Amino acid sequence: MDRIRAIATDWNYFFRVGPLGVCTALLETMLEWSGGVPTHSPVLERLDSLMQRGPGMELPYNVANLMIARWRAAQGNYEAALDAVRRWPPSPWGANPFSIPIVPAYVREEGRLAALVGDTAGAIRAYEHYLTLRTDPDPVLQPQRDSVLAELAALVGERR
């Protein structure tokens, strides 16, 4: 990891691809979590802090907040997970080709987390957004769409 960190903070690389703090923190967090769910994770804290600040020009922002949300949820911290997943896509240029394909994953996860914390309106809004993005999914994604339809129906039924 020291070698990756050294390359990521080298100014010669900075001018080619930008500072790589998010890349390094994302890799370190993935390595740490590959051994199981830690109760406290300083590298996750650093990654989350970087993403709250804003990723600048780094492309891992596409997945970083989604991964943070999943890791926070695995720790049982659903509020922090929901905060992270609602930071999508943090591109300084708005929507771009690198962030658009992952939006369905973000809104589906947002719906799940919002339901877990009791934000029924937020869950409904996220699931409806997901369904507008998945009107005619590939067969492999149909079970996910069916699951979201069922979860949305249950949430709407609870609201009445």
Coordinates of C-alpha atoms in Angstrom, one line a residue:
M1 CA 0.0 0.0 0.0
D2 CA 2.9 2.4 0.7
R3 CA 4.0 2.0 -3.0
I4 CA 0.5 2.8 -4.2
R5 CA 0.3 5.8 -1.9
A6 CA 3.7 7.1 -3.0
I7 CA 2.7 6.9 -6.7
A8 CA -0.7 8.5 -6.0
T9 CA 0.8 11.5 -4.3
D10 CA 3.7 12.0 -6.8
W11 CA 3.4 15.4 -8.4
N12 CA 4.6 14.0 -11.8
Y13 CA 1.5 11.8 -11.7
F14 CA -0.7 14.7 -10.5
F15 CA -0.2 16.5 -13.8
R16 CA -1.2 13.4 -15.8
V17 CA -4.3 12.2 -13.9
G18 CA -4.8 14.4 -10.8
P19 CA -4.3 13.7 -7.1
L20 CA -5.3 10.1 -6.3
G21 CA -6.4 10.3 -2.7
V22 CA -9.8 8.7 -3.3
C23 CA -8.2 5.9 -5.4
T24 CA -5.7 5.1 -2.7
A25 CA -8.3 5.2 0.1
L26 CA -10.8 3.1 -1.9
L27 CA -8.1 0.4 -2.5
E28 CA -7.0 0.5 1.1
T29 CA -10.6 0.2 2.3
M30 CA -11.3 -2.7 -0.1
L31 CA -8.2 -4.5 1.2
E32 CA -9.2 -3.9 4.8
W33 CA -12.8 -5.1 4.3
S34 CA -11.7 -8.2 2.3
G35 CA -11.0 -9.8 5.7
G36 CA -14.5 -9.1 7.1
V37 CA -16.5 -6.3 8.6
P38 CA -14.3 -4.2 11.0
T39 CA -16.1 -2.5 13.9
H40 CA -13.9 0.6 13.4
S41 CA -12.2 1.4 10.1
P42 CA -9.9 4.4 9.9
V43 CA -9.4 4.0 6.2
L44 CA -13.2 4.0 5.6
E45 CA -13.3 7.2 7.7
R46 CA -10.7 8.8 5.5
L47 CA -12.4 7.7 2.3
D48 CA -15.8 9.0 3.6
S49 CA -14.2 12.3 4.6
L50 CA -12.6 12.6 1.1
M51 CA -15.9 12.0 -0.6
Q52 CA -17.7 14.4 1.7
R53 CA -15.2 17.0 0.6
G54 CA -15.6 16.2 -3.0
P55 CA -13.5 14.0 -5.2
G56 CA -12.2 16.6 -7.6
M57 CA -11.3 15.0 -10.9
E58 CA -10.9 11.4 -9.7
L59 CA -13.0 8.8 -11.5
P60 CA -13.5 6.5 -8.5
Y61 CA -16.2 8.8 -7.4
N62 CA -18.4 6.7 -9.6
V63 CA -18.4 3.8 -7.1
A64 CA -16.8 5.3 -3.9
N65 CA -20.0 6.6 -2.3
L66 CA -21.9 3.4 -3.2
M67 CA -19.2 1.3 -1.6
I68 CA -19.1 3.6 1.4
A69 CA -22.9 3.1 1.7
R70 CA -22.6 -0.6 1.6
W71 CA -19.7 -0.8 4.1
R72 CA -21.6 1.6 6.5
A73 CA -24.7 -0.6 6.2
A74 CA -22.7 -3.7 6.9
Q75 CA -21.6 -2.0 10.1
G76 CA -25.3 -1.3 10.9
N77 CA -24.9 2.5 10.5
Y78 CA -27.8 3.0 8.1
E79 CA -28.0 6.7 8.5
A80 CA -24.4 7.2 7.4
A81 CA -25.0 4.7 4.6
L82 CA -28.0 6.7 3.4
D83 CA -26.0 9.9 3.6
A84 CA -23.2 8.4 1.5
V85 CA -25.5 6.9 -1.2
R86 CA -27.3 10.2 -1.6
R87 CA -24.0 11.9 -2.6
W88 CA -24.3 10.5 -6.2
P89 CA -22.8 11.3 -8.7
P90 CA -20.4 13.9 -7.3
S91 CA -19.0 14.9 -10.6
P92 CA -17.7 18.5 -10.9
W93 CA -19.0 18.5 -14.4
G94 CA -22.5 17.1 -13.7
A95 CA -23.6 13.9 -15.4
N96 CA -21.0 12.3 -17.6
P97 CA -20.5 9.0 -19.4
F98 CA -18.6 7.5 -16.4
S99 CA -21.4 8.2 -13.8
I100 CA -24.6 7.6 -15.8
P101 CA -24.4 3.7 -15.9
I102 CA -24.1 3.4 -12.1
V103 CA -27.1 5.6 -11.2
P104 CA -29.6 2.7 -11.1
A105 CA -27.4 1.0 -8.5
Y106 CA -27.3 4.2 -6.4
V107 CA -31.1 4.8 -6.4
R108 CA -31.9 1.2 -5.7
E109 CA -29.5 1.2 -2.7
E110 CA -31.0 4.6 -1.6
G111 CA -34.5 3.1 -1.7
R112 CA -33.4 0.2 0.4
L113 CA -31.5 2.3 3.0
A114 CA -34.3 4.9 3.2
A115 CA -36.8 2.2 3.9
L116 CA -34.5 0.8 6.7
V117 CA -34.2 4.2 8.4
G118 CA -38.0 4.9 8.1
D119 CA -37.8 7.5 5.3
T120 CA -40.8 6.1 3.4
A121 CA -41.2 9.1 1.1
G122 CA -37.5 9.0 0.2
A123 CA -37.6 5.2 -0.4
I124 CA -40.6 5.6 -2.6
R125 CA -39.0 8.4 -4.6
A126 CA -35.8 6.4 -5.0
Y127 CA -37.6 3.2 -6.1
E128 CA -39.7 5.2 -8.6
H129 CA -36.5 6.8 -10.0
Y130 CA -35.0 3.3 -10.3
L131 CA -38.1 2.0 -12.2
T132 CA -37.9 4.9 -14.7
L133 CA -34.3 3.9 -15.4
R134 CA -35.2 0.2 -15.8
T135 CA -38.4 0.3 -17.9
D136 CA -37.2 -2.5 -20.2
P137 CA -34.3 -4.2 -18.4
D138 CA -32.1 -6.9 -19.8
P139 CA -33.2 -10.4 -18.6
V140 CA -30.4 -10.6 -16.0
L141 CA -31.7 -7.4 -14.4
Q142 CA -35.4 -8.4 -14.4
P143 CA -35.2 -10.0 -10.9
Q144 CA -33.9 -6.8 -9.4
R145 CA -36.6 -4.8 -11.1
D146 CA -39.2 -7.2 -9.8
S147 CA -37.8 -6.9 -6.3
V148 CA -38.0 -3.1 -6.4
L149 CA -41.6 -3.3 -7.7
A150 CA -42.5 -5.6 -4.7
E151 CA -40.7 -3.3 -2.2
L152 CA -42.4 -0.2 -3.7
A153 CA -45.8 -1.9 -3.5
A154 CA -45.2 -2.7 0.1
L155 CA -44.1 0.8 0.9
V156 CA -47.1 2.4 -0.9
G157 CA -49.4 -0.1 0.9
E158 CA -47.9 0.9 4.3
R159 CA -48.5 4.6 3.5
R160 CA -52.3 4.1 3.2

